[in-house]
Structure formats: C-alpha cells, structure tokens
Coordinates of N, CA and C in Angstrom, one line a residue:
X30 N -12.6 -13.1 -27.0 CA -13.4 -12.1 -26.3 C -12.6 -10.7 -26.2
X31 N -11.3 -10.8 -26.4 CA -10.5 -9.6 -26.3 C -10.9 -8.5 -27.3
X32 N -11.2 -8.9 -28.6 CA -11.5 -8.0 -29.6 C -12.8 -7.3 -29.3
X33 N -13.7 -7.9 -28.6 CA -15.0 -7.4 -28.3 C -14.9 -6.1 -27.4
X34 N -13.8 -6.1 -26.6 CA -13.6 -5.0 -25.7 C -12.5 -4.1 -26.1
X35 N -12.1 -4.1 -27.4 CA -10.9 -3.4 -27.8 C -11.0 -1.9 -27.8
X36 N -12.2 -1.4 -28.1 CA -12.4 0.1 -28.1 C -12.8 0.6 -26.7
X37 N -12.4 1.9 -26.5 CA -12.8 2.6 -25.3 C -14.0 3.5 -25.6
X38 N -15.1 3.3 -24.9 CA -16.3 4.1 -25.0 C -16.3 5.1 -23.9
X39 N -17.3 6.0 -24.0 CA -17.5 7.0 -23.0 C -17.9 6.3 -21.7
X40 N -18.7 5.2 -21.8 CA -19.1 4.5 -20.6 C -17.9 3.8 -19.9
X41 N -17.0 3.3 -20.8 CA -15.8 2.6 -20.2 C -15.0 3.7 -19.5
X42 N -14.9 4.9 -20.0 CA -14.1 5.9 -19.4 C -14.7 6.3 -18.1
X43 N -16.0 6.4 -18.0 CA -16.6 6.7 -16.7 C -16.4 5.6 -15.7
X44 N -16.5 4.4 -16.2 CA -16.3 3.2 -15.3 C -14.9 3.3 -14.7
X45 N -13.9 3.6 -15.6 CA -12.5 3.7 -15.2 C -12.3 4.7 -14.1
X46 N -13.0 5.9 -14.3 CA -12.9 7.0 -13.3 C -13.5 6.5 -12.0
X47 N -14.6 5.8 -12.1 CA -15.3 5.3 -10.9 C -14.5 4.3 -10.1
X48 N -13.8 3.4 -10.8 CA -13.0 2.4 -10.2 C -11.8 3.1 -9.5
X49 N -11.2 4.1 -10.2 CA -10.0 4.7 -9.5 C -10.4 5.5 -8.3
X50 N -11.6 6.1 -8.3 CA -12.0 7.0 -7.2 C -12.7 6.3 -6.1
X51 N -13.2 5.1 -6.3 CA -14.1 4.5 -5.3 C -13.2 3.9 -4.3
X52 N -13.4 4.3 -3.0 CA -12.6 3.8 -1.9 C -13.6 3.8 -0.7
X53 N -13.9 2.6 -0.2 CA -14.8 2.6 0.9 C -14.3 3.4 2.1
X54 N -15.3 3.8 3.0 CA -14.9 4.5 4.2 C -14.1 3.6 5.1
X55 N -13.0 4.1 5.6 CA -12.2 3.3 6.4 C -12.9 2.9 7.7
X56 N -12.8 1.7 8.2 CA -13.5 1.3 9.4 C -12.5 0.9 10.4
X57 N -12.8 1.1 11.7 CA -11.9 0.8 12.8 C -12.7 -0.1 13.7
X58 N -11.9 -0.7 14.6 CA -12.5 -1.7 15.6 C -13.5 -1.0 16.5
X59 N -13.4 0.3 16.7 CA -14.3 0.9 17.7 C -15.5 1.6 17.1
X60 N -15.7 1.6 15.8 CA -16.8 2.3 15.3 C -17.9 1.3 14.8
X61 N -17.7 0.0 15.0 CA -18.7 -1.0 14.7 C -18.7 -1.4 13.2
X62 N -18.0 -0.7 12.4 CA -17.9 -1.0 11.0 C -17.3 -2.3 10.7
X63 N -16.2 -2.6 11.4 CA -15.5 -3.8 11.2 C -16.3 -5.0 11.5
X64 N -17.0 -5.1 12.6 CA -17.8 -6.2 12.9 C -19.0 -6.4 11.9
X65 N -19.6 -5.2 11.5 CA -20.7 -5.3 10.5 C -20.2 -5.9 9.2
X66 N -19.0 -5.5 8.8 CA -18.5 -6.0 7.5 C -18.2 -7.5 7.6
X67 N -17.7 -7.9 8.7 CA -17.4 -9.3 8.9 C -18.6 -10.1 8.9
X68 N -19.7 -9.7 9.6 CA -20.9 -10.4 9.6 C -21.6 -10.4 8.3
X69 N -21.4 -9.3 7.5 CA -22.0 -9.3 6.1 C -21.3 -10.4 5.3
X70 N -20.0 -10.5 5.4 CA -19.3 -11.5 4.7 C -19.7 -12.9 5.1
X71 N -19.9 -13.2 6.4 CA -20.3 -14.4 6.8 C -21.8 -14.7 6.4
X72 N -22.6 -13.7 6.4 CA -24.0 -13.8 5.9 C -24.1 -14.1 4.5
X73 N -23.1 -13.8 3.7 CA -23.0 -14.1 2.3 C -22.5 -15.5 2.1
X74 N -22.1 -16.2 3.2 CA -21.7 -17.6 3.0 C -20.2 -17.8 3.1
X75 N -19.4 -16.7 3.3 CA -17.9 -16.8 3.4 C -17.5 -17.3 4.8
X76 N -16.9 -18.5 4.9 CA -16.5 -19.0 6.2 C -15.2 -18.2 6.7
X77 N -15.3 -17.7 7.9 CA -14.2 -16.9 8.4 C -13.5 -17.5 9.6
X78 N -12.2 -17.1 9.8 CA -11.4 -17.5 10.9 C -10.4 -16.4 11.2
X79 N -10.1 -16.2 12.5 CA -9.2 -15.1 12.9 C -7.8 -15.2 12.2
X80 N -7.2 -14.1 12.0 CA -5.9 -14.0 11.4 C -5.0 -13.0 12.1
X81 N -3.7 -13.0 11.8 CA -2.8 -12.1 12.5 C -3.0 -10.7 12.0
X82 N -2.4 -9.7 12.7 CA -2.6 -8.3 12.4 C -1.2 -7.6 12.5
X83 N -1.1 -6.4 11.9 CA 0.2 -5.7 11.9 C 0.6 -5.3 13.3
X84 N 1.9 -5.4 13.6 CA 2.5 -4.9 14.8 C 3.5 -3.8 14.4
X85 N 3.9 -2.9 15.3 CA 4.8 -1.8 14.9 C 6.1 -2.4 14.3
X86 N 6.6 -1.6 13.4 CA 7.9 -1.9 12.7 C 7.8 -2.9 11.6
X87 N 6.7 -2.9 10.9 CA 6.4 -3.9 9.9 C 6.5 -5.3 10.4
X88 N 6.1 -5.5 11.6 CA 6.1 -6.9 12.2 C 4.7 -7.5 12.2
X89 N 4.7 -8.7 12.7 CA 3.4 -9.4 12.7 C 3.0 -9.6 14.2
X90 N 1.8 -9.8 14.5 CA 1.3 -10.0 15.8 C 1.6 -11.4 16.3
X91 N 2.0 -12.3 15.4 CA 2.3 -13.7 15.8 C 3.7 -13.7 16.5
X92 N 4.0 -14.9 17.1 CA 5.2 -15.0 17.8 C 6.4 -15.5 17.0
X93 N 6.2 -15.6 15.7 CA 7.2 -16.2 14.8 C 8.3 -15.1 14.5
X94 N 9.5 -15.3 14.8 CA 10.6 -14.4 14.6 C 10.8 -14.2 13.1
X95 N 10.7 -13.0 12.6 CA 10.9 -12.8 11.1 C 9.8 -13.4 10.3
X96 N 8.5 -13.3 10.8 CA 7.4 -13.8 10.0 C 7.4 -13.3 8.6
X97 N 7.4 -14.3 7.6 CA 7.5 -13.8 6.2 C 6.3 -13.2 5.6
X98 N 5.2 -13.4 6.3 CA 3.9 -12.9 5.8 C 3.1 -12.1 6.9
X99 N 3.7 -11.1 7.4 CA 3.1 -10.4 8.6 C 1.6 -9.9 8.3
X100 N 0.7 -10.3 9.2 CA -0.7 -9.9 9.1 C -1.5 -10.5 8.0
X101 N -0.9 -11.6 7.4 CA -1.6 -12.2 6.2 C -1.9 -13.6 6.4
X102 N -1.8 -14.2 7.6 CA -2.0 -15.6 7.8 C -2.9 -15.9 9.0
X103 N -3.6 -17.1 9.0 CA -4.4 -17.4 10.1 C -3.6 -17.6 11.4
X104 N -4.3 -17.5 12.5 CA -3.6 -17.6 13.8 C -3.6 -19.1 14.2
X105 N -4.4 -19.9 13.7 CA -4.5 -21.3 14.1 C -4.1 -22.3 13.0
X106 N -3.5 -23.4 13.3 CA -3.2 -24.4 12.4 C -4.5 -25.0 11.9
X107 N -5.5 -24.9 12.7 CA -6.8 -25.6 12.4 C -7.8 -24.6 11.7
X108 N -7.2 -23.7 10.9 CA -8.1 -22.7 10.3 C -9.1 -23.2 9.4
X109 N -8.8 -24.4 8.7 CA -9.8 -24.9 7.8 C -11.0 -25.4 8.5
X110 N -10.8 -26.1 9.6 CA -12.0 -26.6 10.4 C -12.6 -25.6 11.3
X111 N -11.8 -24.6 11.6 CA -12.3 -23.5 12.5 C -13.1 -22.5 11.7
X112 N -12.9 -22.4 10.4 CA -13.7 -21.4 9.6 C -15.2 -21.6 9.7
X113 N -15.9 -20.5 9.9 CA -17.3 -20.7 10.1 C -18.1 -19.4 9.6
X114 N -19.4 -19.6 9.4 CA -20.3 -18.5 9.1 C -21.2 -18.2 10.3
X115 N -21.0 -18.9 11.4 CA -21.8 -18.7 12.6 C -21.7 -17.3 13.2
X116 N -22.8 -16.6 13.2 CA -22.8 -15.2 13.6 C -22.3 -15.0 15.0
X117 N -22.8 -15.8 16.0 CA -22.4 -15.7 17.4 C -20.9 -15.9 17.5
X118 N -20.3 -16.9 16.9 CA -18.9 -17.1 17.0 C -18.1 -16.0 16.4
X119 N -18.5 -15.4 15.3 CA -17.8 -14.3 14.7 C -17.9 -13.1 15.5
X120 N -19.0 -12.9 16.1 CA -19.1 -11.7 17.1 C -18.2 -11.9 18.2
X121 N -18.1 -13.1 18.8 CA -17.1 -13.3 19.9 C -15.7 -13.1 19.5
X122 N -15.3 -13.6 18.3 CA -14.0 -13.4 17.9 C -13.7 -11.9 17.7
X123 N -14.6 -11.2 17.0 CA -14.4 -9.8 16.7 C -14.3 -9.0 17.9
X124 N -15.1 -9.3 19.0 CA -15.1 -8.5 20.2 C -13.9 -8.8 21.1
X125 N -13.5 -10.1 21.1 CA -12.4 -10.5 22.0 C -11.1 -10.3 21.4
X126 N -11.0 -10.1 20.0 CA -9.8 -9.9 19.3 C -10.0 -8.6 18.4
X127 N -10.1 -7.5 19.1 CA -10.5 -6.3 18.3 C -9.5 -5.8 17.3
X128 N -8.2 -6.3 17.3 CA -7.3 -5.9 16.3 C -7.1 -7.0 15.2
X129 N -7.7 -8.1 15.3 CA -7.4 -9.2 14.4 C -7.9 -9.0 13.0
X130 N -7.2 -9.4 12.0 CA -7.7 -9.6 10.7 C -8.4 -10.9 10.7
X131 N -9.1 -11.1 9.5 CA -9.8 -12.4 9.4 C -9.5 -12.9 8.0
X132 N -9.4 -14.3 7.9 CA -9.3 -14.9 6.6 C -10.6 -15.6 6.2
X133 N -10.8 -15.9 5.0 CA -11.9 -16.7 4.6 C -11.3 -17.9 3.8
X134 N -11.8 -19.1 4.2 CA -11.3 -20.3 3.6 C -12.0 -20.6 2.3
X135 N -11.2 -20.8 1.3 CA -11.8 -21.0 0.0 C -12.0 -22.5 -0.3
X136 N -12.8 -22.8 -1.3 CA -13.1 -24.1 -1.7 C -14.2 -24.8 -1.0
X137 N -14.9 -24.1 -0.1 CA -16.0 -24.7 0.6 C -17.3 -24.2 -0.1
X138 N -17.5 -22.9 0.0 CA -18.6 -22.2 -0.6 C -18.2 -21.4 -1.9
X139 N -17.0 -20.8 -1.7 CA -16.5 -19.9 -2.8 C -15.1 -20.2 -3.1
X140 N -14.7 -19.7 -4.3 CA -13.3 -19.6 -4.7 C -12.9 -18.2 -4.8
X141 N -11.7 -17.9 -5.0 CA -11.2 -16.5 -5.3 C -10.2 -16.5 -6.4
X142 N -10.5 -15.7 -7.4 CA -9.6 -15.5 -8.5 C -8.8 -14.2 -8.2
X143 N -7.5 -14.4 -8.0 CA -6.6 -13.4 -7.4 C -5.6 -12.9 -8.5
X144 N -5.7 -11.6 -8.9 CA -4.9 -11.1 -10.0 C -4.1 -9.9 -9.6
X145 N -3.1 -9.5 -10.4 CA -2.4 -8.2 -10.2 C -3.4 -7.1 -10.2
X146 N -3.2 -6.1 -9.4 CA -4.2 -5.0 -9.3 C -4.5 -4.3 -10.6
X147 N -3.5 -3.9 -11.4 CA -3.8 -3.2 -12.6 C -4.6 -4.1 -13.6
X148 N -4.2 -5.4 -13.6 CA -5.0 -6.3 -14.5 C -6.4 -6.4 -14.0
X149 N -6.6 -6.5 -12.7 CA -7.9 -6.7 -12.1 C -8.8 -5.5 -12.4
X150 N -8.2 -4.3 -12.3 CA -9.0 -3.1 -12.5 C -9.4 -3.0 -14.0
X151 N -8.5 -3.3 -14.9 CA -8.9 -3.3 -16.3 C -10.0 -4.4 -16.5
X152 N -9.8 -5.6 -16.0 CA -10.8 -6.6 -16.2 C -12.1 -6.3 -15.6
X153 N -12.2 -5.7 -14.4 CA -13.4 -5.3 -13.8 C -14.2 -4.3 -14.7
X154 N -13.4 -3.3 -15.2 CA -14.0 -2.3 -16.1 C -14.6 -3.0 -17.3
X155 N -13.9 -3.9 -17.9 CA -14.4 -4.6 -19.1 C -15.6 -5.4 -18.8
X156 N -15.6 -6.2 -17.7 CA -16.7 -7.0 -17.3 C -18.0 -6.2 -17.1
X157 N -17.8 -5.1 -16.3 CA -19.0 -4.3 -16.0 C -19.5 -3.6 -17.3
X158 N -18.7 -3.2 -18.1 CA -19.1 -2.6 -19.4 C -19.8 -3.5 -20.3
X159 N -19.5 -4.8 -20.2 CA -20.1 -5.9 -21.0 C -21.4 -6.4 -20.3
X160 N -21.7 -5.9 -19.1 CA -22.9 -6.3 -18.4 C -22.8 -7.7 -17.8
X161 N -21.6 -8.2 -17.6 CA -21.4 -9.4 -16.9 C -21.7 -9.3 -15.4
X162 N -22.3 -10.3 -14.8 CA -22.6 -10.3 -13.4 C -21.3 -10.6 -12.6
X163 N -20.8 -9.5 -12.0 CA -19.5 -9.7 -11.2 C -19.9 -9.7 -9.8
X164 N -19.3 -10.6 -9.0 CA -19.7 -10.7 -7.6 C -18.8 -9.8 -6.7
X165 N -18.6 -10.2 -5.5 CA -17.8 -9.4 -4.6 C -16.4 -9.3 -5.1
X166 N -15.8 -8.1 -5.0 CA -14.4 -7.8 -5.4 C -13.7 -7.0 -4.4
X167 N -12.5 -7.4 -4.0 CA -11.7 -6.7 -3.0 C -10.4 -6.3 -3.6
X168 N -9.9 -5.2 -3.1 CA -8.5 -4.7 -3.5 C -7.6 -4.8 -2.2
X169 N -6.4 -5.3 -2.5 CA -5.4 -5.3 -1.5 C -4.3 -4.3 -1.8
X170 N -3.9 -3.5 -0.9 CA -3.0 -2.4 -1.1 C -1.6 -2.9 -1.4
X171 N -1.3 -4.2 -1.3 CA 0.0 -4.8 -1.6 C 0.0 -5.2 -3.1
X172 N -1.1 -4.8 -3.9 CA -1.0 -5.0 -5.3 C -1.8 -6.1 -5.9
X173 N -2.9 -6.6 -5.2 CA -3.7 -7.6 -5.8 C -5.2 -7.2 -5.8
X174 N -5.9 -7.9 -6.7 CA -7.4 -7.7 -6.7 C -8.0 -9.1 -6.6
X175 N -9.0 -9.2 -5.8 CA -9.6 -10.5 -5.5 C -11.0 -10.6 -6.0
X176 N -11.3 -11.5 -6.9 CA -12.7 -11.7 -7.4 C -13.3 -13.0 -6.7
X177 N -14.3 -12.8 -6.0 CA -15.0 -13.9 -5.2 C -16.0 -14.5 -6.1
X178 N -16.0 -15.8 -6.3 CA -16.9 -16.6 -7.1 C -17.4 -17.8 -6.4
X179 N -18.4 -18.5 -7.0 CA -18.8 -19.8 -6.5 C -17.6 -20.7 -6.6
X180 N -17.6 -21.7 -5.8 CA -16.6 -22.8 -5.9 C -16.9 -23.8 -7.0
X181 N -15.9 -24.4 -7.5 CA -16.1 -25.5 -8.4 C -16.7 -26.7 -7.8
X182 N -16.7 -26.7 -6.5 CA -17.3 -27.9 -5.7 C -16.3 -29.0 -5.5
X183 N -16.7 -29.9 -4.7 CA -15.9 -31.1 -4.4 C -16.8 -32.3 -4.7
X184 N -16.4 -33.1 -5.7 CA -17.2 -34.3 -6.0 C -17.2 -35.3 -4.9
X185 N -18.3 -36.2 -4.8 CA -18.3 -37.2 -3.8 C -17.2 -38.2 -3.9
X186 N -16.8 -38.5 -5.1 CA -15.6 -39.4 -5.3 C -14.4 -38.6 -5.4
X187 N -13.5 -38.6 -4.4 CA -12.3 -37.7 -4.4 C -11.4 -38.1 -5.6
X188 N -11.5 -39.4 -6.1 CA -10.6 -39.8 -7.2 C -10.9 -39.1 -8.4
X189 N -12.2 -38.5 -8.5 CA -12.6 -37.8 -9.7 C -12.2 -36.4 -9.7
X190 N -11.7 -35.9 -8.5 CA -11.4 -34.5 -8.4 C -10.0 -34.2 -9.0
X191 N -9.9 -33.2 -9.9 CA -8.6 -32.9 -10.4 C -8.4 -31.4 -10.4
X192 N -7.2 -31.0 -10.0 CA -6.9 -29.5 -9.9 C -6.6 -28.9 -11.2
X193 N -7.1 -27.7 -11.4 CA -6.8 -26.9 -12.5 C -5.4 -26.4 -12.4
X194 N -4.7 -26.2 -13.5 CA -3.3 -25.7 -13.4 C -3.2 -24.3 -12.8
X195 N -4.4 -23.6 -12.7 CA -4.4 -22.3 -12.1 C -4.6 -22.3 -10.6
X196 N -4.9 -23.5 -10.1 CA -5.1 -23.6 -8.6 C -3.9 -23.0 -7.8
X197 N -4.3 -22.3 -6.8 CA -3.2 -21.7 -5.9 C -3.4 -22.3 -4.5
X198 N -2.3 -22.7 -4.0 CA -2.2 -23.2 -2.6 C -1.1 -22.4 -2.0
X199 N -1.1 -22.2 -0.6 CA -0.1 -21.4 0.0 C 1.3 -21.8 -0.4
X200 N 1.6 -23.1 -0.6 CA 3.0 -23.5 -0.9 C 3.3 -23.4 -2.4
X201 N 2.4 -23.0 -3.3 CA 2.7 -23.0 -4.7 C 2.4 -21.6 -5.3
X202 N 2.1 -20.6 -4.5 CA 1.7 -19.3 -5.1 C 2.7 -18.7 -6.0
X203 N 4.0 -19.0 -5.8 CA 5.0 -18.3 -6.6 C 5.1 -18.9 -8.0
X204 N 4.4 -20.0 -8.3 CA 4.3 -20.6 -9.6 C 3.3 -19.9 -10.5
X205 N 2.5 -19.1 -9.9 CA 1.4 -18.4 -10.6 C 1.5 -16.9 -10.4
X206 N 2.4 -16.2 -11.0 CA 2.6 -14.8 -10.8 C 1.5 -13.9 -11.4
X207 N 0.7 -14.5 -12.3 CA -0.5 -13.8 -12.8 C -1.7 -14.1 -12.1
X208 N -2.6 -14.9 -12.7 CA -3.9 -15.3 -12.0 C -3.6 -16.5 -11.1
X209 N -4.1 -16.4 -9.9 CA -4.1 -17.5 -8.9 C -5.5 -17.9 -8.6
X210 N -5.8 -19.1 -8.6 CA -7.1 -19.6 -8.4 C -7.1 -20.3 -7.0
X211 N -7.7 -19.6 -6.0 CA -7.7 -20.1 -4.6 C -9.0 -21.0 -4.5
X212 N -8.7 -22.3 -4.2 CA -9.8 -23.2 -4.0 C -9.5 -24.0 -2.7
X213 N -9.7 -25.3 -2.8 CA -9.5 -26.1 -1.5 C -8.1 -25.9 -1.0
X214 N -8.0 -25.8 0.3 CA -6.7 -25.7 1.0 C -6.1 -24.3 0.9
X215 N -6.8 -23.3 0.4 CA -6.2 -22.0 0.4 C -7.1 -21.0 1.1
X216 N -6.7 -19.8 1.2 CA -7.5 -18.7 1.9 C -7.0 -17.4 1.4
X217 N -7.8 -16.4 1.7 CA -7.5 -15.0 1.4 C -7.9 -14.1 2.6
X218 N -7.3 -13.0 2.8 CA -7.8 -12.0 3.8 C -9.1 -11.5 3.3
X219 N -10.1 -11.3 4.3 CA -11.4 -10.8 3.9 C -11.4 -9.4 4.5
X220 N -12.0 -8.4 3.7 CA -12.1 -7.1 4.3 C -13.1 -7.0 5.5
X221 N -12.8 -6.1 6.4 CA -11.7 -5.1 6.4 C -10.5 -5.7 7.0
X222 N -9.3 -5.6 6.4 CA -8.1 -6.2 7.0 C -7.0 -5.1 6.8
X223 N -6.1 -5.1 7.9 CA -5.0 -4.1 7.9 C -3.7 -4.8 7.5
X224 N -2.9 -4.2 6.7 CA -1.6 -4.7 6.2 C -0.5 -3.8 6.9
X225 N 0.7 -4.4 7.0 CA 1.8 -3.5 7.5 C 2.0 -2.3 6.6
X226 N 2.3 -1.2 7.2 CA 2.5 0.0 6.4 C 1.3 1.0 6.7
X227 N 1.6 2.2 6.8 CA 0.6 3.2 7.2 C -0.5 3.2 6.1
X228 N -1.7 3.0 6.6 CA -2.9 3.1 5.8 C -3.1 2.0 4.8
X229 N -2.3 0.9 4.9 CA -2.4 -0.2 3.9 C -3.5 -1.2 4.4
X230 N -4.3 -1.6 3.5 CA -5.5 -2.4 3.9 C -6.0 -3.3 2.7
X231 N -6.9 -4.2 3.1 CA -7.7 -4.9 2.1 C -9.1 -4.5 2.3
X232 N -9.7 -4.0 1.2 CA -11.0 -3.3 1.3 C -11.9 -3.8 0.1
X233 N -13.2 -3.7 0.3 CA -14.2 -4.0 -0.7 C -14.2 -3.0 -1.8
X234 N -14.3 -3.4 -3.0 CA -14.6 -2.5 -4.2 C -16.1 -2.8 -4.5
X235 N -16.5 -4.0 -4.5 CA -17.9 -4.5 -4.5 C -18.1 -5.4 -3.4
X236 N -19.1 -5.1 -2.5 CA -19.3 -5.8 -1.3 C -19.9 -7.2 -1.4
X237 N -20.0 -7.9 -0.3 CA -20.5 -9.3 -0.3 C -22.0 -9.4 -0.6
X238 N -22.7 -8.2 -0.7 CA -24.1 -8.3 -1.1 C -24.3 -8.7 -2.5
X239 N -23.3 -8.7 -3.3 CA -23.4 -9.1 -4.7 C -23.3 -10.6 -4.8
X240 N -24.2 -11.3 -5.5 CA -24.2 -12.8 -5.6 C -22.9 -13.3 -6.2
X241 N -22.4 -14.4 -5.7 CA -21.2 -15.1 -6.2 C -21.5 -15.6 -7.7
X242 N -20.7 -15.2 -8.6 CA -20.8 -15.7 -10.0 C -20.1 -17.0 -10.2
X243 N -20.4 -17.6 -11.4 CA -19.6 -18.8 -11.8 C -18.2 -18.3 -12.2
X244 N -17.2 -18.9 -11.7 CA -15.8 -18.4 -12.0 C -15.5 -18.4 -13.5
X245 N -16.1 -19.4 -14.3 CA -15.9 -19.4 -15.7 C -16.4 -18.2 -16.5
X246 N -17.4 -17.5 -15.9 CA -17.9 -16.3 -16.5 C -16.9 -15.1 -16.5
X247 N -16.0 -15.2 -15.6 CA -15.0 -14.1 -15.4 C -13.6 -14.5 -16.0
X248 N -13.4 -15.8 -16.2 CA -12.0 -16.3 -16.4 C -11.4 -15.8 -17.6
X249 N -12.1 -15.8 -18.7 CA -11.4 -15.4 -20.0 C -10.9 -13.9 -19.9
X250 N -11.8 -13.0 -19.4 CA -11.4 -11.6 -19.3 C -10.2 -11.5 -18.4
X251 N -10.3 -12.2 -17.2 CA -9.2 -12.0 -16.2 C -7.9 -12.6 -16.8
X252 N -7.9 -13.7 -17.4 CA -6.6 -14.3 -18.0 C -6.1 -13.4 -19.1
X253 N -7.0 -12.8 -19.9 CA -6.6 -11.9 -21.0 C -5.9 -10.7 -20.4
X254 N -6.5 -10.1 -19.4 CA -5.8 -8.9 -18.7 C -4.5 -9.3 -18.1
X255 N -4.5 -10.4 -17.4 CA -3.2 -10.9 -16.8 C -2.1 -11.1 -17.8
X256 N -2.4 -11.6 -18.9 CA -1.4 -11.8 -19.9 C -0.7 -10.6 -20.3
X257 N -1.4 -9.4 -20.2 CA -0.7 -8.2 -20.6 C 0.0 -7.6 -19.4
X258 N -0.4 -7.9 -18.2 CA 0.2 -7.2 -17.0 C 1.2 -8.0 -16.3
X259 N 1.2 -9.4 -16.5 CA 2.0 -10.2 -15.7 C 3.5 -9.8 -15.7
X260 N 4.0 -9.4 -16.8 CA 5.4 -9.0 -16.9 C 5.8 -7.7 -16.1
X261 N 4.7 -7.0 -15.8 CA 4.9 -5.7 -15.1 C 4.7 -5.8 -13.6
X262 N 4.3 -7.0 -13.1 CA 4.0 -7.2 -11.7 C 5.3 -7.2 -10.9
X263 N 5.3 -6.4 -9.8 CA 6.5 -6.4 -8.9 C 6.6 -7.8 -8.3
X264 N 7.9 -8.2 -7.9 CA 8.1 -9.5 -7.3 C 7.6 -9.5 -5.9
X265 N 6.5 -10.1 -5.6 CA 6.0 -10.2 -4.2 C 5.9 -11.7 -3.8
X266 N 6.8 -12.5 -4.3 CA 6.8 -13.9 -4.0 C 6.9 -14.2 -2.5
X267 N 7.6 -13.3 -1.8 CA 7.8 -13.5 -0.4 C 6.8 -12.9 0.5
X268 N 5.8 -12.3 -0.1 CA 4.9 -11.6 0.8 C 3.4 -12.0 0.7
X269 N 3.1 -13.1 0.0 CA 1.7 -13.4 -0.1 C 1.2 -14.5 0.8
X270 N 2.1 -15.5 1.1 CA 1.6 -16.7 1.8 C 2.7 -17.2 2.7
X271 N 2.3 -17.7 3.9 CA 3.4 -18.4 4.7 C 3.7 -19.8 4.1
X272 N 4.9 -20.2 4.0 CA 5.3 -21.5 3.6 C 5.0 -22.5 4.7
X273 N 5.3 -22.2 5.9 CA 5.0 -23.1 7.0 C 4.7 -22.2 8.2
X274 N 3.7 -22.4 8.9 CA 3.4 -21.6 10.1 C 2.8 -22.4 11.2

C-alpha cells in the first residue's frame, strides 16, 4: 500500500495544512463543553470512568508520592467494571468531579490504535486522501495520536482468544514503542483531558460522531508510517502508563 501513496498531490498538501492547523476550541469545566464532549463520547459507545488530573508542580491529583503517570490513570482499581456509557452516571461524575479527566476502557466496544504523533498525522493524511473511512481520532500533546476503532471482540470460548503481538496493556507498553493496540485490559484518556504542563491536553481531531471503523482497514497505513517514525520517537516509556496503582 505504501507505493500507492508515494506521491504528494495538491489535495494531500491541503489535507496536511488542515491537520496542522486544526485545533478544537479549548473547553473548561465551567463552560459546559467538557460535559458535552464526555456525553458525546459515551453516546458513541465509549465506556468512561473518572481519572486523575494535573496538580501544581507537574504532580498528580492522586495521593501516590511520585506518581509516574500524573493525570493519566484511573482513580479506581475497579475501572474496568466501573466504566459505563450511562448518561446519568457520567453527568454525576462530571459535576461532582469538575477537574477530573476520564479514561475509556478498551476491548469492550472499541479498541485504540496508538501511534507516535508524527506517524499518526502522516497516516491520517494518507487515509483521508485515499477515501478510507477513518473514525474518531485524538491527539495527545505528549506525542501520541489515538485512532479509535471497533474492537476485535471477545469470543465465547476464552481458550480461542489469542492476543496480537501488537496488543498493548499497561504493563507491556514499553515493548511497543511504535504502534500500540489497546484492547482488553487497557485504556486511554478520552478528550477533553488535561495533562501536566501549561496548555497540554488530549483533544479530538475527529470527534466521536464518526463511526468506528474496522481496525484492519487502518492497520497497514499506520504500521507503515510507524516504521519510518519509530526511531525518531522520544523516550516516553516512563510517562504513558502506571505499572501498579
């Protein structure tokens, strides 16, 4: 597929400019935008649960001393069973925890293909130029792009389930510096989310109104882009996931 996208057309150039310049309006807890975006994500079928948020001094709102993943992890050990799309519950969480980030648990309804930001931007440009149906896409200002897809599902017979070598779980993320496939047992921050550092966030590039695609329809272009960018990715092995929390 790489050769098919080898040349740069005028349309690709315009897409590249659009991707670089497109940045959603920042939302805050008091303007109603945060809650509306969370409800839109839940309405699209993404199960949500509360997460930590940034505290002054590049610290985390949790009580763990020296938290290795500030503002990037769930607040409850039971986040997998707690995650929900129930509108009333999400409204309660959002209003009672006005600073909280939220995670979405993967492997239930959706998976997430998580790639280095530059590789993701290139891949998104190529996919759109080719007319591929791309679903929701988020950018994280710590250098990642998240492609939301349908999940591969869970067979009734657990013995028949086998993980892809690209699967990413919190304890194995450093084994996959390029593409990480978040499925069962994993999670990602869902926009809008704040990260430590002034103005740092996770935000939608393409919102949850876009239908979730089959992950295999994106995989070849994403892995091809990652193969070129993986050697250039900064070392963030200590900032993506909590090992134990």
